[in-house]
Coordinates of C-alpha atoms in Angstrom, one line a residue:
Chain A
M1 CA 109.4 74.8 134.4
M2 CA 105.8 74.9 133.1
R3 CA 105.3 73.2 129.8
P4 CA 103.8 75.4 127.1
S5 CA 100.4 73.8 126.0
G6 CA 99.5 72.6 122.5
F7 CA 97.2 75.7 122.1
T8 CA 100.0 78.1 123.0
I9 CA 102.4 76.5 120.5
A10 CA 99.6 76.7 117.9
V11 CA 99.1 80.4 118.7
L12 CA 102.8 81.0 118.4
V13 CA 103.1 79.1 115.2
L14 CA 100.1 80.8 113.8
A15 CA 101.5 84.4 114.7
A16 CA 105.1 83.5 113.1
G17 CA 103.1 82.4 110.0
V18 CA 101.3 85.5 109.7
A19 CA 104.4 87.6 110.3
L20 CA 106.3 85.9 107.6
A21 CA 103.4 85.8 105.2
S22 CA 102.9 89.4 105.6
V23 CA 106.4 90.3 105.1
D24 CA 106.7 88.3 102.0
L25 CA 103.3 89.6 100.4
F26 CA 104.1 93.2 101.4
R27 CA 107.7 92.7 99.9
L28 CA 106.3 91.4 96.6
E29 CA 103.8 94.1 96.3
R30 CA 106.2 96.7 96.7
Q31 CA 109.0 95.4 94.7
T32 CA 107.5 93.8 91.5
L33 CA 107.2 95.9 88.5
V34 CA 103.7 95.2 86.8
V35 CA 103.9 95.5 83.2
Y36 CA 100.4 95.6 81.4
T37 CA 101.3 94.1 77.8
T38 CA 100.2 92.0 74.9
P39 CA 100.6 88.2 74.0
A40 CA 102.5 89.1 71.0
L41 CA 105.5 90.2 73.1
R42 CA 105.2 87.2 75.6
D43 CA 108.3 85.3 74.3
F44 CA 110.5 88.4 73.9
L45 CA 109.5 89.6 77.5
E46 CA 109.7 86.2 79.2
G47 CA 112.5 84.9 77.3
F48 CA 114.8 88.0 77.3
V49 CA 113.6 91.2 79.0
V50 CA 112.2 89.7 82.4
P51 CA 115.4 87.7 83.2
H52 CA 118.0 90.1 82.0
F53 CA 116.2 93.2 83.7
R54 CA 116.0 90.9 87.0
A55 CA 119.7 90.1 86.6
N56 CA 120.7 94.0 86.0
F57 CA 118.4 95.6 88.7
S58 CA 117.3 92.6 91.1
V59 CA 113.6 93.5 90.2
D60 CA 110.9 91.1 89.2
I61 CA 108.6 91.8 86.4
T62 CA 104.9 90.6 86.4
P63 CA 103.6 90.8 82.8
V64 CA 99.8 90.9 82.5
Y65 CA 98.5 89.8 79.3
V66 CA 94.9 90.8 78.6
S67 CA 93.4 93.0 75.8
A68 CA 94.5 96.6 75.6
G69 CA 90.9 97.8 76.2
E70 CA 90.6 96.0 79.4
Q71 CA 94.0 97.3 80.6
Y72 CA 93.0 100.9 79.9
N73 CA 89.8 100.3 82.0
R74 CA 91.6 98.5 84.7
L75 CA 93.8 101.7 84.8
R76 CA 90.8 103.9 84.7
I77 CA 89.1 102.3 87.8
S78 CA 92.3 102.4 89.8
G79 CA 91.8 106.2 90.3
G80 CA 95.4 107.3 90.6
H81 CA 96.4 104.2 92.4
P82 CA 97.5 101.9 89.5
E83 CA 98.8 98.4 89.9
A84 CA 100.7 98.7 86.5
D85 CA 103.7 100.7 86.1
V86 CA 104.3 100.4 82.4
F87 CA 102.4 99.7 79.3
L88 CA 103.9 97.8 76.7
H89 CA 101.5 97.7 73.6
A90 CA 101.3 97.0 70.1
S91 CA 99.7 100.3 69.3
P92 CA 100.0 103.7 70.8
L93 CA 96.3 104.3 70.5
F94 CA 95.5 103.6 74.2
L95 CA 98.8 105.4 75.2
E96 CA 97.6 108.6 73.2
K97 CA 94.3 108.1 74.7
G98 CA 95.3 107.6 78.1
F99 CA 97.8 110.6 77.9
A100 CA 95.0 112.8 76.9
G101 CA 93.0 111.3 79.8
G102 CA 95.8 112.1 82.4
Y103 CA 96.7 108.3 83.1
F104 CA 100.2 108.4 81.7
L105 CA 103.4 110.6 82.4
P106 CA 105.5 112.3 79.7
F107 CA 109.1 111.0 79.5
T108 CA 112.1 111.1 77.5
V109 CA 114.6 108.3 76.8
R110 CA 118.4 108.8 76.9
G111 CA 118.8 108.0 73.4
D112 CA 115.9 110.2 72.1
S113 CA 118.0 111.7 69.3
T114 CA 118.8 108.4 67.7
I115 CA 115.0 107.4 67.5
P116 CA 113.3 108.2 64.4
P117 CA 110.3 110.7 64.8
T118 CA 107.9 108.1 63.5
F119 CA 108.9 105.8 66.4
K120 CA 107.8 108.3 69.2
G121 CA 104.8 110.3 70.2
S122 CA 104.6 114.1 69.3
N123 CA 106.4 116.5 71.7
V124 CA 104.5 117.3 74.8
T125 CA 105.6 119.2 77.9
G126 CA 108.0 116.8 79.4
G127 CA 109.0 114.7 76.7
H128 CA 106.8 112.4 74.9
A129 CA 103.8 110.2 75.7
W130 CA 105.2 107.1 74.3
Y131 CA 108.0 105.5 72.3
A132 CA 108.2 102.5 70.1
F133 CA 110.9 100.3 71.3
A134 CA 110.1 97.6 68.6
W135 CA 108.4 97.4 65.4
S136 CA 107.0 94.9 62.9
P137 CA 105.5 95.3 59.5
L138 CA 101.8 94.2 58.8
V139 CA 101.9 91.3 56.5
E140 CA 99.3 89.6 54.5
V141 CA 98.9 86.1 55.7
Y142 CA 97.3 83.4 53.7
D143 CA 96.7 79.9 53.2
P144 CA 99.7 78.5 51.1
A145 CA 97.3 76.9 48.6
F146 CA 96.8 80.6 47.2
G147 CA 100.5 80.7 46.1
A148 CA 100.6 84.3 46.1
P149 CA 98.8 86.9 48.3
P150 CA 95.3 87.6 47.1
D151 CA 94.8 91.4 46.2
L152 CA 92.7 92.6 49.2
A153 CA 90.7 94.8 46.7
S154 CA 88.8 92.0 45.4
I155 CA 89.0 89.6 48.4
N156 CA 86.6 86.7 47.7
T157 CA 87.4 84.2 50.3
A158 CA 87.0 83.7 53.9
F159 CA 88.8 86.6 55.6
G160 CA 89.8 86.9 59.5
F161 CA 89.3 90.5 60.5
P162 CA 90.7 90.9 63.9
H163 CA 88.5 92.2 66.5
P164 CA 89.2 96.0 66.6
L165 CA 87.9 96.6 70.0
L166 CA 89.7 93.6 71.5
S167 CA 92.9 93.4 69.8
N168 CA 95.6 95.8 68.6
N169 CA 95.8 93.6 65.6
G170 CA 92.3 94.8 64.7
I171 CA 93.4 98.3 65.1
Y172 CA 96.1 98.0 62.6
A173 CA 93.7 96.3 60.2
V174 CA 91.3 99.2 60.5
L175 CA 94.1 101.6 60.3
F176 CA 95.3 99.9 57.1
F177 CA 91.9 99.8 55.3
E178 CA 90.9 103.2 56.5
N179 CA 94.1 104.8 55.1
V180 CA 94.1 103.0 51.7
S181 CA 90.3 101.8 51.1
A182 CA 87.6 101.6 53.5
A183 CA 85.5 99.9 50.7
A184 CA 88.1 97.1 50.6
G185 CA 88.0 96.8 54.6
L186 CA 84.2 96.4 54.5
R187 CA 84.4 93.8 51.8
A188 CA 87.0 91.9 53.9
L189 CA 84.7 92.4 57.0
A190 CA 81.8 90.8 54.8
H191 CA 83.8 87.8 54.2
T192 CA 84.8 87.4 57.9
V193 CA 83.0 84.8 60.2
V194 CA 85.5 84.4 63.0
Q195 CA 87.2 87.6 64.5
P196 CA 90.3 86.7 66.3
V197 CA 90.8 88.5 69.5
N198 CA 94.7 88.8 69.5
A199 CA 97.7 88.6 67.0
R200 CA 98.5 85.3 67.9
A201 CA 94.9 83.8 67.5
N202 CA 94.8 85.6 64.2
I203 CA 97.8 83.7 62.7
L204 CA 96.6 80.4 64.1
G205 CA 93.4 81.2 62.4
V206 CA 94.9 80.8 59.0
A207 CA 97.2 77.9 60.2
E208 CA 94.1 76.0 61.5
G209 CA 91.9 76.8 58.4
D210 CA 89.3 78.9 60.2
F211 CA 89.8 81.4 57.4
A212 CA 92.0 81.9 54.4
V213 CA 93.6 85.2 54.5
T214 CA 94.3 87.9 57.3
L215 CA 96.5 90.8 58.2
G216 CA 99.0 89.8 61.0
Y217 CA 102.2 91.1 62.4
E218 CA 105.3 89.8 60.6
A219 CA 106.9 88.9 64.2
V220 CA 104.0 86.7 65.3
T221 CA 103.8 85.3 61.8
L222 CA 107.5 84.2 62.0
F223 CA 107.3 82.8 65.3
Y224 CA 104.5 80.6 64.1
V225 CA 106.2 79.6 60.8
K226 CA 109.3 78.6 62.8
Q227 CA 107.1 76.3 64.9
G228 CA 105.9 74.7 61.8
A229 CA 102.4 76.3 61.3
R230 CA 100.8 76.1 57.9
V231 CA 101.1 79.7 56.7
N232 CA 102.8 81.2 53.8
F233 CA 106.4 81.5 53.7
P234 CA 108.2 83.7 52.5
L235 CA 106.0 86.7 53.9
R236 CA 104.6 89.3 51.7
L237 CA 103.4 92.9 52.1
P238 CA 99.7 93.5 51.9
I239 CA 98.7 94.1 48.3
L240 CA 95.6 96.3 47.4
A241 CA 94.7 97.2 44.0
G242 CA 98.1 96.1 42.9
Q243 CA 100.0 98.2 45.3
N244 CA 102.1 97.2 48.3
Y245 CA 101.8 98.9 51.7
V246 CA 104.3 99.0 54.6
T247 CA 102.2 99.6 57.8
P248 CA 104.5 99.6 60.8
V249 CA 103.1 97.9 64.0
L250 CA 104.8 100.0 66.8
F251 CA 105.5 98.1 70.0
S252 CA 105.2 101.1 72.2
V253 CA 105.9 101.7 76.0
G254 CA 104.2 104.1 78.2
L255 CA 104.8 105.3 81.7
V256 CA 101.7 105.0 84.1
K257 CA 101.0 108.1 86.2
G258 CA 101.3 107.3 89.7
H259 CA 103.2 104.0 89.0
P260 CA 104.1 102.4 92.3
N261 CA 107.5 101.0 91.4
A262 CA 110.2 103.3 91.1
F263 CA 112.1 101.1 88.7
A264 CA 109.4 101.9 85.8
S265 CA 111.8 104.3 84.1
D266 CA 114.8 102.0 84.2
L267 CA 112.7 99.3 82.5
I268 CA 111.9 101.8 79.8
E269 CA 115.5 102.8 79.6
F270 CA 116.4 99.3 79.6
L271 CA 114.3 98.6 76.4
F272 CA 116.5 100.9 74.3
R273 CA 119.8 99.5 75.4
D274 CA 121.9 98.1 72.6
T275 CA 121.9 94.5 74.0
V276 CA 117.8 94.5 74.0
Q277 CA 117.7 96.1 70.7
S278 CA 120.3 93.7 69.1
N279 CA 118.3 90.9 70.5
L280 CA 115.0 92.0 69.1
G281 CA 115.6 90.0 65.9
R282 CA 115.8 86.6 67.7
Y283 CA 112.1 87.1 68.6
Y284 CA 111.4 88.4 65.2
F285 CA 110.9 92.1 65.8
R286 CA 112.7 94.8 64.4
S287 CA 114.8 97.5 66.2
V288 CA 113.9 101.0 66.2
L289 CA 117.5 102.2 66.1
P290 CA 118.8 103.2 62.6
N291 CA 120.7 100.4 60.5
S292 CA 119.1 97.7 62.3
T293 CA 118.7 94.2 60.3
A294 CA 115.2 92.4 59.5
P295 CA 114.7 89.2 61.5
A296 CA 115.6 86.0 59.6
G297 CA 112.7 85.4 57.1
G298 CA 111.3 88.7 57.4
V299 CA 110.1 91.0 54.7
P300 CA 113.0 92.7 53.0
L301 CA 112.7 96.5 53.6
P302 CA 112.7 98.9 52.2
A303 CA 110.5 97.4 49.5
P304 CA 110.8 99.1 46.0
G305 CA 107.5 100.8 45.0
A306 CA 105.8 100.1 48.5
V307 CA 103.9 102.9 50.0
T308 CA 104.5 103.4 53.7
I309 CA 101.5 104.4 56.0
D310 CA 103.0 106.6 58.7
Y311 CA 100.0 107.1 60.8
N312 CA 99.8 110.4 62.9
W313 CA 98.9 108.7 66.3
S314 CA 97.7 112.2 67.6
K315 CA 94.8 111.9 65.6
W316 CA 93.9 108.5 67.4
S317 CA 90.1 109.8 68.2
G318 CA 89.3 109.5 64.4
L319 CA 90.8 106.0 64.3
E320 CA 89.0 105.0 67.3
A321 CA 85.7 106.3 66.0
A322 CA 86.1 104.1 63.0
L323 CA 86.8 100.8 65.0
P324 CA 83.2 99.7 65.8
K325 CA 82.4 99.8 62.0
Y326 CA 84.7 96.7 61.7
V327 CA 83.0 94.6 64.2
I328 CA 80.8 91.9 63.0
G329 CA 77.2 93.0 63.6
G330 CA 78.7 96.3 65.1
Chain B
M1 CA 60.4 26.0 95.3
V2 CA 63.8 27.5 95.1
K3 CA 64.6 29.7 97.9
W4 CA 65.9 33.1 97.1
P5 CA 69.6 33.2 98.5
F6 CA 69.5 36.8 99.7
S7 CA 67.3 38.3 102.3
R8 CA 65.2 41.2 101.4
T9 CA 67.1 43.5 103.5
T10 CA 70.4 42.4 102.0
L11 CA 69.0 43.1 98.5
E12 CA 67.8 46.4 99.4
R13 CA 71.2 47.4 101.0
T14 CA 73.0 46.1 97.7
V15 CA 70.7 48.3 95.6
W16 CA 71.0 51.3 97.6
T17 CA 74.8 50.8 97.9
I18 CA 75.2 50.7 94.2
L19 CA 72.8 53.6 93.4
V20 CA 74.4 55.9 96.1
W21 CA 77.9 55.0 95.2
L22 CA 77.2 55.4 91.4
L23 CA 75.5 58.9 92.0
F24 CA 78.4 59.8 94.3
G25 CA 81.0 58.6 91.8
L26 CA 79.1 60.4 89.0
F27 CA 78.7 63.9 90.7
V28 CA 81.6 64.1 93.3
L29 CA 84.5 61.5 93.0
G30 CA 84.3 61.1 89.3
P31 CA 85.1 64.7 88.5
L32 CA 87.8 65.0 91.2
L33 CA 89.7 61.8 90.1
T34 CA 89.7 63.2 86.5
V35 CA 91.4 66.0 87.5
V36 CA 94.1 63.9 89.4
A37 CA 94.4 61.8 86.2
F38 CA 94.8 64.9 83.9
S39 CA 97.6 66.3 86.2
F40 CA 99.5 62.9 85.4
T41 CA 98.9 63.1 81.5
S42 CA 101.3 64.3 79.3
S43 CA 98.8 65.8 76.8
V44 CA 95.1 65.7 77.4
L45 CA 94.0 67.6 74.4
S46 CA 95.9 65.3 71.8
G47 CA 94.1 62.3 73.2
T48 CA 97.3 60.3 73.3
G49 CA 98.7 61.3 76.5
T50 CA 101.1 59.0 78.6
F51 CA 101.9 59.2 82.4
T52 CA 104.0 61.8 83.3
L53 CA 105.3 64.1 86.3
T54 CA 106.3 66.9 84.2
W55 CA 103.5 69.2 85.2
Y56 CA 104.3 68.9 88.8
G57 CA 108.0 69.4 88.1
Q58 CA 107.2 72.6 86.2
L59 CA 104.7 73.6 89.1
F60 CA 107.3 73.3 91.6
S61 CA 110.3 74.5 89.8
Q62 CA 109.0 77.9 88.1
P63 CA 108.7 80.8 90.4
G64 CA 106.0 82.1 88.1
L65 CA 104.0 78.9 88.7
Y66 CA 104.5 78.2 92.4
G67 CA 104.1 81.8 93.2
P68 CA 100.4 81.6 93.3
L69 CA 100.4 78.6 95.3
I70 CA 102.7 80.2 98.1
R71 CA 100.5 83.4 97.9
T72 CA 97.3 81.2 98.5
F73 CA 98.7 79.9 101.6
E74 CA 100.1 83.3 102.9
V75 CA 96.8 84.9 102.2
A76 CA 94.9 81.8 104.0
I77 CA 97.2 82.0 107.0
I78 CA 96.7 85.7 107.6
V79 CA 92.8 85.4 107.0
V80 CA 92.8 82.6 109.6
A81 CA 94.4 84.6 112.2
F82 CA 92.1 87.6 111.5
Q83 CA 88.9 85.4 111.7
L84 CA 90.1 83.7 115.0
F85 CA 89.8 87.3 116.2
F86 CA 87.2 88.9 114.4
G87 CA 84.8 85.7 114.1
T88 CA 85.1 84.9 117.6
L89 CA 84.4 88.4 118.7
V90 CA 81.1 88.7 116.6
A91 CA 80.2 85.1 117.7
Y92 CA 80.7 85.9 121.4
S93 CA 78.9 89.2 120.9
T94 CA 75.8 87.7 119.2
V95 CA 75.5 84.4 121.4
R96 CA 76.1 86.2 124.6
K97 CA 74.0 89.1 123.5
R98 CA 76.6 91.5 124.2
V99 CA 75.7 94.1 121.7
F100 CA 72.4 95.7 120.7
A101 CA 70.5 94.0 117.8
A102 CA 72.5 90.9 118.5
S103 CA 70.1 88.7 116.6
A104 CA 70.1 91.0 113.6
L105 CA 73.9 90.8 113.7
D106 CA 73.8 87.0 113.9
T107 CA 71.7 86.8 110.9
L108 CA 73.7 89.4 109.0
S109 CA 77.0 87.4 109.8
N110 CA 75.6 84.9 107.3
I111 CA 75.2 87.5 104.4
T112 CA 78.3 86.5 102.4
I113 CA 76.9 83.0 102.2
A114 CA 73.8 84.0 100.5
V115 CA 75.4 86.8 98.3
P116 CA 77.3 85.5 95.1
S117 CA 81.1 86.0 95.7
V118 CA 81.6 88.0 92.7
V119 CA 79.0 90.5 94.2
V120 CA 81.1 90.6 97.4
G121 CA 84.1 91.3 95.3
L122 CA 82.5 94.2 93.5
S123 CA 81.2 95.7 96.7
L124 CA 84.6 95.8 98.0
L125 CA 85.9 97.4 94.9
A126 CA 83.2 100.0 95.1
F127 CA 83.6 100.6 98.9
Y128 CA 87.4 100.6 99.2
G129 CA 88.1 101.8 95.7
P130 CA 89.1 105.5 94.5
F131 CA 85.5 106.4 94.0
G132 CA 84.0 105.0 97.1
P133 CA 83.1 106.0 100.5
F134 CA 86.3 104.7 102.1
A135 CA 88.4 107.0 99.8
A136 CA 85.9 110.0 100.5
F137 CA 86.2 109.2 104.4
T138 CA 90.1 109.2 104.1
D139 CA 90.1 112.3 102.0
F140 CA 87.8 114.1 104.7
L141 CA 90.0 113.0 107.8
F142 CA 93.5 113.4 106.2
G143 CA 93.3 115.4 103.0
N144 CA 94.3 112.4 101.0
P145 CA 91.9 109.8 99.4
V146 CA 93.2 106.4 100.3
S147 CA 92.3 103.6 97.7
L148 CA 92.7 99.9 98.5
T149 CA 92.2 98.8 94.9
W150 CA 94.7 96.2 93.7
T151 CA 96.4 96.0 97.3
L152 CA 96.9 93.2 99.6
W153 CA 94.5 94.6 102.0
I154 CA 91.5 94.5 99.6
L155 CA 92.3 90.8 98.8
V156 CA 92.6 89.9 102.5
F157 CA 89.2 91.7 103.2
A158 CA 87.6 89.6 100.2
H159 CA 88.8 86.5 101.9
M160 CA 87.9 87.6 105.3
L161 CA 84.1 88.3 104.0
E162 CA 83.8 84.9 102.1
T163 CA 85.2 83.0 105.2
F164 CA 83.6 84.9 108.0
P165 CA 80.4 82.9 108.5
Y166 CA 82.3 79.7 108.8
M167 CA 84.3 80.9 112.0
V168 CA 81.3 82.7 113.4
R169 CA 79.1 79.6 113.0
S170 CA 81.7 77.2 114.4
V171 CA 82.6 79.2 117.4
G172 CA 78.9 80.1 118.1
A173 CA 77.9 76.4 118.2
V174 CA 80.4 75.7 121.0
L175 CA 79.6 79.0 122.8
L176 CA 75.8 77.9 122.7
K177 CA 76.7 74.6 124.6
L178 CA 79.0 76.3 127.1
D179 CA 77.7 76.7 130.8
E180 CA 77.7 80.3 131.5
H181 CA 77.7 79.6 135.4
L182 CA 81.4 78.8 135.3
E183 CA 82.1 82.3 134.1
S184 CA 79.6 83.9 136.6
A185 CA 81.1 81.8 139.5
A186 CA 84.6 83.1 138.4
R187 CA 83.5 86.8 138.2
S188 CA 81.6 86.4 141.6
L189 CA 84.8 85.4 143.1
G190 CA 86.5 88.5 141.7
A191 CA 87.9 87.8 138.4
R192 CA 88.1 90.4 135.9
R193 CA 86.0 89.8 132.6
L194 CA 89.0 89.4 130.3
H195 CA 90.7 87.0 132.5
V196 CA 87.5 85.0 132.8
F197 CA 87.4 85.0 128.9
L198 CA 90.9 84.0 128.5
T199 CA 91.2 81.3 131.3
I200 CA 87.8 79.9 131.3
T201 CA 85.7 80.7 128.0
L202 CA 88.6 80.6 125.4
P203 CA 89.8 77.1 126.5
Q204 CA 86.6 75.8 126.1
L205 CA 86.1 77.3 122.7
K206 CA 89.3 75.3 121.2
P207 CA 87.0 72.7 119.3
G208 CA 85.2 75.6 117.7
L209 CA 88.3 77.6 117.0
V210 CA 89.9 74.5 115.4
A211 CA 86.9 73.5 113.2
G212 CA 86.4 77.2 112.2
S213 CA 90.1 77.6 111.3
V214 CA 90.1 74.6 109.0
L215 CA 87.0 75.7 107.2
V216 CA 88.3 79.3 107.0
L217 CA 91.3 77.9 105.6
S218 CA 89.8 75.7 103.1
R219 CA 87.4 78.2 102.0
S220 CA 90.2 80.7 101.8
I221 CA 92.4 78.6 99.7
A222 CA 89.4 77.6 97.4
E223 CA 88.2 81.6 97.0
F224 CA 87.7 82.6 93.5
G225 CA 84.8 84.8 92.7
A226 CA 85.5 87.7 94.8
T227 CA 89.2 87.3 94.3
I228 CA 89.2 87.5 90.5
I229 CA 87.5 91.0 90.9
V230 CA 90.0 92.6 93.4
V231 CA 93.2 90.6 93.0
S232 CA 96.3 92.4 91.4
A233 CA 98.4 90.7 88.9
V234 CA 101.3 90.4 91.5
L235 CA 99.1 88.7 94.2
K236 CA 97.4 86.3 92.0
T237 CA 96.4 83.1 93.9
A238 CA 96.2 79.4 92.8
P239 CA 92.4 79.5 92.0
I240 CA 93.1 82.3 89.7
A241 CA 96.1 80.6 88.1
I242 CA 93.9 77.5 87.7
F243 CA 91.4 79.6 85.7
T244 CA 94.1 81.2 83.6
Q245 CA 95.8 78.0 82.9
A246 CA 92.6 76.2 81.9
E247 CA 91.6 79.2 79.7
A248 CA 94.9 79.1 78.0
G249 CA 94.2 75.3 77.2
S250 CA 96.8 73.8 79.7
L251 CA 94.3 71.6 81.5
E252 CA 97.3 69.5 82.8
L253 CA 98.9 72.3 84.8
A254 CA 95.5 73.5 85.9
S255 CA 95.0 69.9 87.3
A256 CA 98.3 69.9 88.8
Y257 CA 97.5 73.1 90.7
S258 CA 94.1 71.6 91.5
V259 CA 95.5 68.4 93.2
V260 CA 97.8 70.5 95.3
L261 CA 94.9 72.5 96.7
M262 CA 92.9 69.3 97.1
V263 CA 95.5 67.6 99.0
V264 CA 96.2 70.4 101.3
S265 CA 92.5 71.0 102.2
F266 CA 91.8 67.3 102.5
V267 CA 94.9 66.9 104.9
A268 CA 93.7 69.9 107.1
Y269 CA 90.4 68.3 107.3
V270 CA 91.5 64.8 108.1
L271 CA 93.8 66.3 110.9
M272 CA 90.9 68.5 112.3
S273 CA 88.7 65.3 112.4
R274 CA 91.1 63.2 114.3
W275 CA 92.0 65.9 116.8
L276 CA 88.2 66.5 117.4
L277 CA 87.4 62.8 117.7
R278 CA 90.4 62.1 119.9
G279 CA 89.1 64.9 122.1
E280 CA 92.5 66.4 122.3
L281 CA 91.6 69.8 121.9
V282 CA 88.5 69.4 124.2
T283 CA 89.1 70.3 127.6

């Protein structure tokens, strides 16, 4: 019997390697659910959602953490062949914008009737453009040396105005000031030297002394407080001209049009399951379902006398137009 | 008069040795060894790091971390197989002048060495993307525009473009030295062209194929510039993971990835050198 040459064996090994590699890569490409999301949700997603969803559906999730604007542009250049299945964002702005641009599908979750109207997009044919699956109030985060939150109407110290074009945290800061006092917003910007590019960097900016005051998410602030970061505790709602405000940060979900993975809708439904909603508090977020409790250490709500800013996100274009005004040198 | 104990030649050699090794250490070995050291350090940024294997433990135990390593080698092996066919075809066509404008093709086969890899990535995105000629062409043919954006195909194409010259040059160099008379003699005895290629030409190309494969493998493993433009989140390779980890401040984990890539490339290179030196693959 003729003995195969080394060359033949090498060719066979290579062919087998190519076959195995191709099968694995195509499997990975087809079966993995891609979620465009924000670093603010990292612990909740990787600590709870990803492992539990995998256990329930045998589907892997790959979260992609880049800025909302970058993700939106990535979606645009894919031209109907997106890599992302689902968007999980800290604001509905890009979901509304993307829906208007034809990049997202309308959908309805099974428990729609239990979700308050402020936690979902307006009615469109086929359901809603987005739903909030978690929320967190905007809080005033400040150097503990102040003792109490400085009034934002007369801010006279280093402020950290998060970058409104690179972070959703910046979008909420603009939303707050534009709805309460644009003059105070521009005053805060005038005291800003460093513009954090995401909600985590924003809180760390205070903890590390880059600036003394900022507006951050309660959930992210609590996360760092529990880790021992040097930020104020207990948390306070933003105060402007003696008035407290509740600005709900809506962690929202959108379904990408042409999403390659059929489990995208299952993930969305999964986010509204009781098991997920009841575990949001562990990660310092608040549930969107009625009668939910605040996370440990969170701001007690409803707060007597506080004004709630329930923004109508269908008017996103007005908010978007105001964003560049809050960029240093913009 | 005291006699200088060293000859002029010895002194010159010593000075040269120190100078060359110093420069080599400063620009080549030093940075690479620092990465190795970082990969075994508990905390680089704290400045008080101690020896640890934690980063390797994490790298090889968490699917999210070792996934990019597996993907890197999977893509590399597919690219090597493609290049063995495609690179050899182009090298054979140009060296043996089997095509019109063979010299132009030979020159153009080096183009991706000259063009920045990020430009290569963007070109692929433009060509195979939803707004490029490929989508328009498939739309014209099948009534459905096909876009390869964020797919495995475009990733493999990026690696193929970036590694293509290495296979063409390696195989071409061996082809140039081959005696064409052997092939002519076989053909004059009635052997078909494919049979001649498979039984006479191909076996003699082994050194070029092996050298080309190792170069393609190493280059594919290291590919970054084009990959970062075209890769999807799911198919992220190790160089992209290194970049992500370094950017996130985890220099230690980024270093552990780097060491794994270095070891694999180095082992492949050593094996190739040994085989070629032993003449094992030279007929």
